[in-house]
Every structure is written in structure tokens, then in C-alpha cells.
Amino acid sequence: MTTPAISIRDVTMDYPTPDGVNHVLDGVSYDVAEGHFVSIVGPSGVGKTTLLRLLTGLATPTGGEIQVRGQRLTSSPEGLAVVLQDYTRSLMPWLTVEKNIALPLRNAKLSRTATRERVEESLAEVGLTGTGRSYPWQLSGGMQQRVSIARAIAVRPSILVMDEPFASVDAQTRFDLEDLVLKVRDDFGITTLMVTHDIDEAVYLSDEIVVLYGKPAVVRDIVKIDIPFPRSQMTTRNDHRFADLRTHVYGMVRGLE
Amino acid sequence: MPAIIRRTPAGVISTIVALLIWQFIGSFGPLAGDSFATATEAITALAGLLTDSVFWAAVGQTLHMAILGFIISIAVAVPLGLLIGLSRFSYRSSKFTFDFFKVIPPIVIIPIAILAIGPNITMGVVLVIFANVFAVAIQTAYGVRDTDPVLLETMRCYRFNVIQQVLHARLPSAAPQISVAIRLAASAALIVAVVAGLVGGAPGLGNLLMRYQSGGQVDKTYAVLLALGIFGILVSRLIVRAQRRIIFWTGR
Ligand SMILES: Nc1ncnc2c1ncn2[C@@H]1O[C@H](COP(=O)(O)OP(=O)(O)OP(=O)(O)O)[C@@H](O)[C@H]1O
Ligand SMILES: [Mg+2]
């Protein structure tokens, strides 16, 4: 058996509160296979963002441990890129769009021309060619979110973590970005973890869906999405298997099954 | 409103009105007499001072104290504030001390400063530094602490080290606060440099003011006041203009 990209082992997370502790996660275990696309779904407030914060090394679990390629996680792992839920606050208002995207590339030690090409390429991928000289606050919310996606793919990550990345874009852009994410995953073999509220989206994109449920939250179900790749917005979403899986996940998230 | 008034900047109109009132009070009010200069007398005297080398020497000394003290305070306070702001512990533990020194008016340490340094330019510089360094440092520290945590977390995810986080996130985040502190410091520097001469015997415009006053040269006393007001406005205009260029992303 090969080492999983990410291994979540019996992870517990408590937040201290003025009146006792808030038990958020209770013994969550899950292995993410290298190159897989995994969605995390569950009701609002269940602890999805909390789990992502643990996976990115921003927080340390109260109990259990997280391993990345066999190494116990102590800080953000190498090759990580993120698209956070609060996208407006994750871009720097004093830098232009292209400089925002170029900033994390400093640590990759690319040449100046290589950096510029990488930035242009990433902007083109998210459909924002020509906006490089603008400041983030001059763009719409959806465009800002695409900038943070461009910044993430520009670093050629091996692990991509996204928290509701498409929540604020229109339906058409959303479909385009979903296909973009599938394409970069395919091109670069990125292990991707995504939190979403949109169950159709989770089914369309994922190899597996992890359903969190309860207070404290446990892994209620792991749903394998056995719809073959490549997938397409037109045909996949009309597949009867797609409908079955969606219904199943929906019931799980709602606590109906 | 007549077109001529509508097209004149508001500042010009209010200045003219103020000068007229000043002229009127100085000519007819209870203050009229030898101990009060009218606007025209003060302006005439100021025109005279502009060709007087004594006046310009005093201007030079005051600016020397104000500018040198200002530059040293900023050069010390901003890095200091950055360091203090980096950890919650150092911020909490320094805040009290700095707030304590911040509220001590520089004028009350003049007696100590005269004893320690003597009534000279250096004392003026030290007073200016004392007046500003604590406020600018604490404001910088506050700005640094106030950096958006989401921004810092994003940087941590992309594995930026602490120095990169300071340069690319904390410092620019704190820039608006630092610049407000700097603007206040510039005005305070001018005021304190004058006070150093007025009360502490340091050279410069404050000292000149004292000399004119005790020599009964009423019109020149008022002329110096007028000059100080104009300097103050010029300084703050200059700084506001520079700030708008440097910190363009706020106030949108
Ligand atoms: N930094 C924190 N300190 C204390 N409690 C927290 C913190 N972050 C989250 N919580 C608590 O943890 C629980 C789960 O929050 P979390 O943000 O992980 O939910 P979520 O599943 O991402 O919700 P949503 O779908 O609304 O984004 C909530 O009860 C929340 O109040
Ligand atoms: Mg969340």
C-alpha cells in the first residue's frame, strides 16, 4: 500500500469558550490518496473550515494527528496552496493583481521572466487576462476570488486546499472554474481538498466525498464517486448515477438517512 | 450667491473674514491700543521680518530642532513599534509604559532637560524626540498588531517566514496608522521646537517671540505668531499630500 498524501488520524478539535469547551471534531479519521479530489460537505457550523485549518497547519488538533506524506504536520506543508473562504481579506490591497499572484512565487525562486509568464498564464486560466495591473479592490467579488485561485495554481501546488472557492461567482463562471480545477488537477496531479455547500458541485468534481455530521462532528459517510473521468458539465450532470449519488449525499448532509 | 464668491475657495473667504474681524477688534474693541496689533500692523511687521536676518536665523534654528527631532523620533519609533507589535506579550507589556510617557506634556520635562542638557539646540531636539517617540511607537505597534489575521494565515500557508510577513503584510497594513502618527508628530515637532525656545531658553522662533514681547515690540510679536501659523499649515499640507500618494489603497 502506498502512503496517502494526507492522513487524518483520530483527530479531535476543541475550542475553549468562556463556558467550557466547544467540541467541534470528535475522532475524525480519513486518508486522502495522492492526486485525489476530495470534497468535504456537511451542515453549516459543523467544523469543515476547522478541519481545513488543521490540514493546512494553521491550527493544531487537540487530539490525534495529521500526517502529510508520512510526516507529522507541524506547520504548513511544502507544496500547499490555499483558497480561503474570506477571499476579500486574503489578497493584499496595496499590491496589484499580478503582484499578488507573484508574491508566493518568490519562495519558488523563479527567474523574473518565468514569474511573469507564470502570472500571465494563471490569469488566463481563470479568465482574467488584462486585469493584472488592477488592484484587487477594483474588481468584483467573483473576480477577486478568481485572483486567489490564480495565485493558488501559479505556485504549481502538490496539495490544493479550498474553502467554498466558488461561493461568490455566477453560475457560468462557476462551471468554468469547476472545469478549470479538474483540468489543473489532471495536468499537475494535484491532491485537492475542497469544502463546499453545493452537493452537485461536490459530486461533479470529486473522487470521494466526506460527509461531516453531528456535534461534535464525526465522519458520517465516505461516498466514492464512481463516475468516470473526464467529466463534462453537459453529460455528467444528466447521468442517472450522478442523480443517485447526489440524492444519497443530500440525505446524509441533512441527516435524513 | 454672487458668482465671484461662489468661485472663490472657502479657505480664502474665511481667511479674509478672520483678518477683517481681527482688524476691527484691534482698532475699535476693548483691546484696541498699544498692547494689541491689528492685522495690518502684524502683516506689515511680518513683511519687515522677511528681510531681517535675525528672523531667518531663528527660523533656521527652530526648523533645525523640529526636523532633526522629528527624523530621529520616526527613525527610532517605527522600528521599535514594529518589534513591539510583533508579539502580543511585548505589546501588552510595553503599552502601559509608553502610554504613560505619551501623556506627559513635553513642557513639564523642560526643567529636567535644562538641568541635564542646558538651554540650547540639543535640548530642543531632545524635547521634540520625547514629545513624539512614544506616540509614534505605540501607534506603529498597534497598526502592526491590527494586521488582518486572514492575510497572515494566507502567508503562513504559502510558507512565508516572519521577516517576509513583516515586510509584505504587517508593515503595509500598519502604514495608514503610522502615517497618521507621523502627521501628528510633524505638527507636534514644530510646536515643541517653539516651546523649547519660549520656555526653555533654546534658540529659535520661540526665543525671538519672548524677546519681542519683553521688548514691547507688539507688532513683531504678532508677526512671528502669524509666521508660525503659516508654517504649521504648510507642513501639514505637505505631509497630507505625500501620504495620499504613498497610501493609496485606503479611504476608497
Ligand atoms: N477560532 C475559533 N475559536 C473558537 N471557536 C471556533 C473557531 N473557529 C470555529 N469555531 C467554532 O467551531 C465550530 C465549527 O466552525 P467552522 O467554521 O469549522 O464551521 P463550518 O463547517 O466551516 O461552517 P460554514 O459552513 O458556515 O463555513 C463553530 O461552532 C464555531 O463557532
Ligand atoms: Mg466554513
XYZ file of C-alpha atoms and ligand atoms in Angstrom:
541
model
C 0.000 0.000 0.000
C 1.333 3.466 -0.884
C 1.455 6.259 1.676
C -1.558 8.504 1.404
C -0.936 12.182 0.562
C -2.726 13.212 3.713
C -3.640 11.039 6.638
C -6.087 12.307 9.240
C -5.845 10.089 12.298
C -8.433 10.160 15.036
C -8.418 13.955 15.038
C -10.252 15.800 17.789
C -10.631 19.558 17.987
C -11.923 21.551 20.938
C -12.141 25.315 21.130
C -12.034 26.902 24.550
C -15.048 29.112 25.259
C -15.991 31.220 28.297
C -18.392 28.480 29.421
C -16.412 25.280 28.948
C -15.111 23.859 25.695
C -16.692 23.698 22.275
C -16.186 20.142 20.970
C -16.078 20.575 17.226
C -14.449 17.434 15.828
C -14.562 14.068 17.543
C -12.259 11.335 16.264
C -12.169 12.177 12.576
C -10.108 9.702 10.538
C -9.635 9.754 6.808
C -6.880 9.105 4.246
C -6.595 11.231 1.125
C -4.928 9.323 -1.715
C -2.262 11.073 -3.773
C -3.829 13.018 -6.645
C -7.382 12.535 -5.449
C -10.060 15.199 -5.391
C -11.918 15.091 -2.088
C -14.860 17.263 -1.102
C -15.873 17.865 2.489
C -19.560 18.567 2.977
C -21.779 18.993 5.986
C -24.200 21.414 7.577
C -23.127 24.974 8.335
C -21.058 25.242 11.505
C -20.257 21.527 11.607
C -16.490 22.089 11.503
C -15.468 21.955 7.839
C -13.336 25.093 7.979
C -11.886 23.852 11.241
C -10.801 20.616 9.576
C -9.196 22.554 6.711
C -7.327 24.773 9.176
C -5.901 21.640 10.747
C -4.930 20.238 7.353
C -3.124 23.431 6.343
C -1.162 23.533 9.584
C -2.799 26.785 10.687
C -4.115 25.085 13.809
C -3.044 22.031 15.768
C -5.566 19.340 16.672
C -6.400 18.852 20.337
C -6.128 15.110 19.868
C -4.899 12.711 17.202
C -2.577 13.726 14.406
C -2.334 14.668 10.758
C 0.381 13.326 8.503
C 1.369 14.658 5.121
C 3.203 12.021 3.082
C 4.038 10.146 6.253
C 5.341 13.211 8.105
C 3.549 14.528 11.139
C 2.254 18.005 10.339
C 3.684 20.827 12.452
C 3.433 23.807 10.104
C 2.045 24.386 6.623
C 3.294 21.573 4.373
C 5.523 22.164 1.380
C 3.683 22.468 -1.915
C 0.498 23.771 -0.303
C -1.749 26.331 -1.958
C -4.939 27.684 -0.463
C -8.097 29.462 -1.493
C -9.663 30.638 1.747
C -13.308 31.323 2.468
C -12.624 35.001 3.225
C -11.165 35.768 -0.171
C -11.510 39.562 0.022
C -9.273 39.585 3.050
C -6.687 37.182 1.683
C -5.472 39.466 -1.125
C -3.227 42.421 -0.430
C -4.930 45.702 -1.231
C -1.638 47.506 -1.761
C -0.445 45.114 -4.463
C -1.752 44.847 -7.999
C -3.378 41.599 -9.065
C -0.215 40.424 -10.805
C 1.956 41.247 -7.813
C -0.457 39.425 -5.526
C -0.117 36.331 -7.692
C 3.659 36.714 -7.994
C 4.252 37.074 -4.260
C 4.145 33.367 -3.285
C 6.350 32.617 -6.297
C 9.234 34.334 -4.524
C 9.717 31.240 -2.457
C 9.905 29.177 -5.650
C 12.948 31.192 -6.772
C 11.784 31.572 -10.367
C 13.503 33.972 -12.745
C 11.821 37.264 -13.432
C 10.591 36.268 -16.872
C 9.442 32.857 -15.668
C 7.489 34.573 -12.901
C 5.859 36.965 -15.326
C 4.919 34.124 -17.665
C 3.503 32.084 -14.797
C 1.384 35.022 -13.655
C 0.058 35.687 -17.171
C -0.706 32.005 -17.663
C -2.575 31.730 -14.369
C -4.591 34.860 -15.069
C -5.514 33.467 -18.472
C -6.621 30.186 -16.907
C -9.109 31.928 -14.632
C -10.275 34.198 -17.464
C -8.767 37.393 -16.097
C -6.267 38.258 -18.816
C -5.672 42.004 -18.837
C -6.576 42.690 -15.223
C -3.044 42.178 -13.880
C -2.449 45.867 -13.393
C -5.662 46.457 -11.434
C -5.858 46.416 -7.665
C -7.998 43.705 -6.060
C -10.460 46.246 -4.681
C -11.152 47.467 -8.178
C -12.550 44.031 -9.089
C -15.866 42.369 -8.302
C -16.095 39.736 -5.559
C -16.143 36.898 -8.067
C -13.118 38.289 -9.871
C -11.221 38.617 -6.597
C -11.985 35.003 -5.857
C -10.614 34.047 -9.271
C -7.444 36.011 -8.486
C -6.957 33.949 -5.362
C -7.486 30.789 -7.445
C -4.931 32.077 -9.961
C -2.494 32.705 -7.126
C -3.021 29.142 -5.904
C -2.452 27.422 -9.248
C 0.518 29.680 -10.064
C 2.635 28.017 -7.387
C 2.067 24.582 -9.010
C 0.984 23.100 -5.705
C 1.018 19.431 -4.857
C -1.784 19.994 -2.346
C -4.600 22.432 -3.025
C -6.993 23.315 -0.223
C -10.082 25.367 -0.993
C -12.829 26.600 1.317
C -16.015 27.298 -0.628
C -13.996 28.661 -3.518
C -16.886 29.241 -5.917
C -19.450 30.566 -3.474
C -19.496 34.079 -4.874
C -19.278 33.627 -8.632
C -22.093 33.451 -11.134
C -23.299 30.087 -12.436
C -21.483 30.257 -15.763
C -18.156 31.262 -14.212
C -18.689 28.604 -11.610
C -18.961 25.875 -14.234
C -15.863 27.235 -15.969
C -13.887 27.311 -12.732
C -15.011 23.794 -11.809
C -13.716 22.544 -15.134
C -10.536 24.581 -14.646
C -9.930 22.915 -11.299
C -10.482 19.492 -12.856
C -8.054 20.374 -15.623
C -5.229 21.569 -13.351
C -5.772 18.565 -11.120
C -5.373 16.427 -14.230
C -2.399 18.350 -15.644
C -0.377 18.511 -12.461
C -1.741 15.641 -10.379
C -2.669 17.945 -7.516
C -4.212 16.420 -4.419
C -7.226 18.616 -3.831
C -9.440 19.130 -0.799
C -12.449 21.335 -1.110
C -15.188 22.411 1.246
C -18.463 23.197 -0.469
C -22.125 23.662 0.316
C -23.084 22.731 -3.205
C -23.660 18.986 -3.317
C -23.976 18.868 -7.107
C -20.594 20.520 -7.321
C -19.088 18.057 -4.864
C -20.394 15.096 -6.866
C -19.297 16.581 -10.168
C -15.708 17.229 -9.043
C -14.815 14.577 -6.525
C -13.283 11.136 -6.347
C -14.660 10.934 -2.840
C -16.957 12.975 -0.641
C -16.515 13.111 3.121
C -19.708 13.909 4.993
C -19.263 15.512 8.405
C -22.226 15.459 10.710
C -23.145 15.996 14.332
C -21.991 17.994 17.301
C -19.185 17.192 17.853
C -18.766 16.206 14.239
C -17.801 12.747 13.077
C -17.262 11.341 9.595
C -20.775 10.195 8.855
C -20.054 8.750 5.454
C -17.393 8.491 2.786
C -19.024 8.428 -0.625
C -16.995 7.123 -3.573
C -17.979 8.933 -6.760
C -17.593 6.207 -9.339
C -18.390 8.355 -12.339
C -15.556 8.040 -14.849
C -13.312 10.948 -15.847
C -13.207 13.033 -17.954
C -16.469 14.509 -16.781
C -18.422 17.198 -18.543
C -20.960 19.687 -17.315
C -23.397 18.665 -20.051
C -23.376 14.888 -19.784
C -22.152 14.085 -16.274
C -24.799 16.139 -14.546
C -27.508 14.343 -16.514
C -26.137 10.910 -15.711
C -28.550 8.829 -13.598
C -25.621 7.735 -11.425
C -24.995 11.439 -10.730
C -28.602 11.831 -9.601
C -28.403 8.794 -7.306
C -25.182 9.954 -5.666
C -26.461 13.470 -5.230
C -29.620 12.223 -3.549
C -27.598 9.984 -1.256
C -25.159 12.746 -0.205
C -28.001 15.203 0.221
C -29.738 12.839 2.621
C -26.512 12.352 4.567
C -25.889 16.074 4.971
C -29.472 16.653 6.061
C -29.347 13.763 8.477
C -32.185 12.045 6.637
C -30.601 8.638 6.131
C -24.746 83.865 -4.056
C -22.783 86.129 -6.365
C -20.608 84.180 -8.780
C -17.407 85.770 -7.542
C -17.969 84.414 -4.016
C -19.068 81.002 -5.251
C -15.895 80.586 -7.275
C -13.513 81.673 -4.503
C -12.176 78.812 -2.362
C -13.822 78.655 1.060
C -10.462 78.951 2.801
C -9.758 82.302 1.167
C -13.123 83.740 2.195
C -12.860 82.642 5.807
C -9.289 83.955 5.988
C -10.390 87.362 4.723
C -13.289 87.403 7.181
C -10.982 86.457 10.060
C -8.488 89.168 9.130
C -11.293 91.742 8.934
C -12.565 90.771 12.380
C -9.018 90.933 13.743
C -8.550 94.378 12.215
C -11.868 95.546 13.636
C -11.206 94.275 17.175
C -7.713 95.731 17.126
C -8.999 99.115 16.018
C -12.277 99.582 17.895
C -12.714 96.833 20.504
C -11.757 96.956 24.165
C -8.367 95.517 23.197
C -7.556 98.419 20.896
C -4.387 100.217 21.908
C -0.650 99.810 22.093
C -0.629 96.282 23.513
C -2.592 94.777 20.618
C -1.512 94.784 16.988
C -4.079 94.981 14.221
C -3.961 92.650 11.238
C -2.402 95.307 9.034
C 0.246 96.111 11.626
C 1.131 92.444 12.035
C 1.288 91.828 8.303
C 3.427 94.913 7.750
C 5.755 93.799 10.529
C 5.936 90.308 9.025
C 6.897 91.807 5.682
C 9.655 93.635 7.505
C 10.832 90.466 9.241
C 11.116 88.690 5.911
C 14.110 90.853 5.093
C 15.561 90.580 8.592
C 18.433 88.122 9.029
C 17.647 87.741 12.747
C 14.242 86.359 11.843
C 15.637 83.905 9.314
C 18.298 82.719 11.729
C 15.549 81.986 14.244
C 13.526 80.172 11.584
C 16.594 78.097 10.786
C 17.164 77.157 14.421
C 13.545 76.231 15.024
C 13.398 74.135 11.866
C 16.689 72.522 12.832
C 15.254 71.381 16.180
C 11.905 70.382 14.704
C 13.222 68.494 11.683
C 16.134 66.748 13.370
C 13.983 65.783 16.347
C 11.216 64.616 14.022
C 13.525 62.490 11.897
C 15.170 60.877 14.903
C 11.806 60.136 16.534
C 10.500 58.431 13.399
C 13.726 56.534 12.796
C 13.627 55.192 16.326
C 9.903 54.823 16.890
C 8.839 52.981 13.744
C 11.304 50.061 14.044
C 10.704 49.980 17.779
C 6.948 49.869 17.283
C 7.356 47.110 14.712
C 9.302 44.990 17.153
C 6.880 45.643 19.976
C 3.903 44.861 17.769
C 5.264 41.514 16.677
C 4.308 39.664 19.828
C 1.259 40.016 21.977
C 3.403 39.807 25.087
C 5.756 42.651 24.205
C 2.812 44.761 23.011
C 0.877 44.302 26.239
C 3.877 44.867 28.460
C 5.133 47.986 26.670
C 1.773 49.603 26.099
C 1.379 50.797 29.653
C 4.827 52.368 29.891
C 4.525 54.005 26.501
C 1.053 55.348 27.212
C 2.391 56.770 30.447
C 5.191 58.688 28.713
C 2.906 59.627 25.839
C 0.593 61.666 28.062
C 3.361 63.587 29.827
C 3.381 67.002 28.129
C 6.923 67.733 26.906
C 6.765 71.134 28.571
C 6.895 69.616 32.061
C 10.210 67.928 31.403
C 11.803 71.216 30.344
C 13.203 71.858 33.843
C 14.846 68.441 33.825
C 16.077 68.916 30.271
C 17.627 72.282 31.121
C 19.422 70.735 34.078
C 20.651 67.792 32.084
C 21.479 69.456 28.783
C 21.243 73.212 29.136
C 19.182 75.765 27.234
C 20.405 75.025 23.722
C 19.510 73.464 20.407
C 20.240 69.938 21.637
C 17.686 70.364 24.385
C 15.120 71.400 21.798
C 15.883 68.321 19.727
C 15.582 66.083 22.775
C 12.244 67.643 23.686
C 10.911 67.049 20.194
C 12.022 63.431 20.360
C 10.446 62.997 23.790
C 7.213 64.508 22.538
C 6.911 62.095 19.623
C 8.749 58.862 20.065
C 6.273 57.148 22.398
C 3.167 58.076 20.481
C 4.610 57.022 17.118
C 5.990 53.755 18.517
C 2.744 52.748 20.180
C 0.719 53.690 17.110
C 3.040 51.646 14.889
C 2.794 48.701 17.261
C -0.958 48.997 17.238
C -1.056 49.055 13.442
C 1.198 46.021 13.234
C -0.965 44.077 15.692
C -4.044 45.076 13.780
C -2.930 43.277 10.592
C -5.737 41.166 9.184
C -5.272 37.616 10.549
C -6.663 36.159 7.328
C -3.848 37.822 5.418
C -1.249 36.480 7.812
C -2.736 32.992 7.671
C -2.663 33.083 3.900
C 1.022 33.976 4.085
C 1.697 31.180 6.538
C 0.028 28.698 4.198
C 2.351 29.856 1.432
C 5.234 29.373 3.837
C 6.376 32.962 4.143
C 8.809 33.448 7.003
C 8.372 36.042 9.729
C 10.507 38.667 8.004
C 8.539 38.308 4.786
C 5.321 38.579 6.772
C 6.552 41.816 8.315
C 7.667 43.335 5.026
C 4.759 42.254 2.882
C 1.844 42.242 5.292
C 2.398 43.860 8.659
C 4.231 46.984 7.562
C 1.894 47.902 4.706
C -1.093 47.099 6.927
C 0.192 49.451 9.577
C 1.089 52.162 7.068
C -2.143 54.167 7.434
C -1.784 54.269 11.226
C 1.913 55.046 11.043
C 1.229 57.881 8.658
C -1.396 59.428 10.913
C 1.103 59.260 13.742
C 3.745 60.862 11.537
C 1.427 63.694 10.565
C 0.646 64.430 14.205
C 4.342 64.160 15.025
C 5.278 66.730 12.395
C 2.901 69.322 13.846
C 3.986 68.496 17.371
C 7.647 68.816 16.373
C 7.104 72.384 15.229
C 5.125 73.325 18.314
C 7.586 71.751 20.734
C 10.565 73.333 18.978
C 8.946 76.730 19.507
C 8.001 75.984 23.103
C 11.585 74.933 23.802
C 12.619 78.466 22.939
C 9.669 80.142 24.597
C 10.000 78.434 27.968
C 13.286 76.592 27.929
C 15.631 79.233 26.613
C 16.544 77.296 23.482
C 17.207 79.479 20.435
C 14.759 79.952 17.568
C 11.371 81.476 16.951
C 10.123 80.840 20.485
C 13.050 82.756 21.862
C 12.542 85.569 19.367
C 8.897 85.747 20.364
C 9.933 86.175 24.012
C 12.414 88.875 23.143
C 9.952 90.888 21.054
C 7.317 90.543 23.746
C 9.552 91.682 26.595
C 10.955 94.463 24.419
C 7.444 95.763 23.835
C 7.635 95.187 20.079
C 3.973 94.284 19.816
C 3.671 94.259 16.022
C 6.672 91.938 15.624
C 5.378 89.603 18.330
C 2.181 89.186 16.338
C 4.124 88.865 13.109
C 6.027 85.855 14.478
C 2.737 84.248 15.545
C 1.415 84.769 12.057
C 4.543 83.214 10.569
C 4.200 80.186 12.863
C 0.609 79.635 11.779
C 1.604 79.751 8.133
C 4.473 77.301 8.720
C 2.146 74.911 10.508
C -0.313 74.885 7.640
C 2.429 74.365 5.061
C 3.891 71.428 6.967
C 0.597 69.604 7.383
C -0.389 70.243 3.734
C 2.903 68.845 2.551
C 2.577 65.711 4.624
C -1.045 65.039 3.726
C -0.123 65.286 0.056
C 2.765 62.843 0.449
C 0.545 60.414 2.371
C -2.141 60.316 -0.286
C 0.488 59.198 -2.774
C 2.062 56.559 -0.610
C -1.066 55.053 0.950
C -3.410 54.964 -1.984
C -5.421 51.863 -1.092
C -7.340 53.178 1.904
C -10.241 55.565 2.022
C -11.634 54.313 -1.260
N -11.174 30.217 16.052
C -12.250 29.677 16.682
N -12.391 29.812 18.017
C -13.447 29.279 18.661
N -14.419 28.593 18.052
C -14.352 28.412 16.733
C -13.256 28.969 15.961
N -13.451 28.646 14.660
C -14.599 27.942 14.628
N -15.146 27.804 15.852
C -16.361 27.049 16.171
O -16.238 25.784 15.580
C -17.461 25.365 15.025
C -17.269 24.980 13.574
O -16.902 26.117 12.824
P -16.423 26.007 11.324
O -16.081 27.381 10.879
O -15.360 24.993 11.213
O -17.734 25.510 10.583
P -18.024 25.293 9.035
O -18.470 23.898 8.875
O -16.872 25.735 8.223
O -19.255 26.270 8.802
P -19.671 27.082 7.489
O -20.240 26.087 6.555
O -20.727 28.006 7.978
O -18.471 27.778 6.962
C -18.439 26.500 15.235
O -19.219 26.159 16.378
C -17.578 27.674 15.555
O -18.220 28.525 16.460
Mg -16.567 27.346 6.842
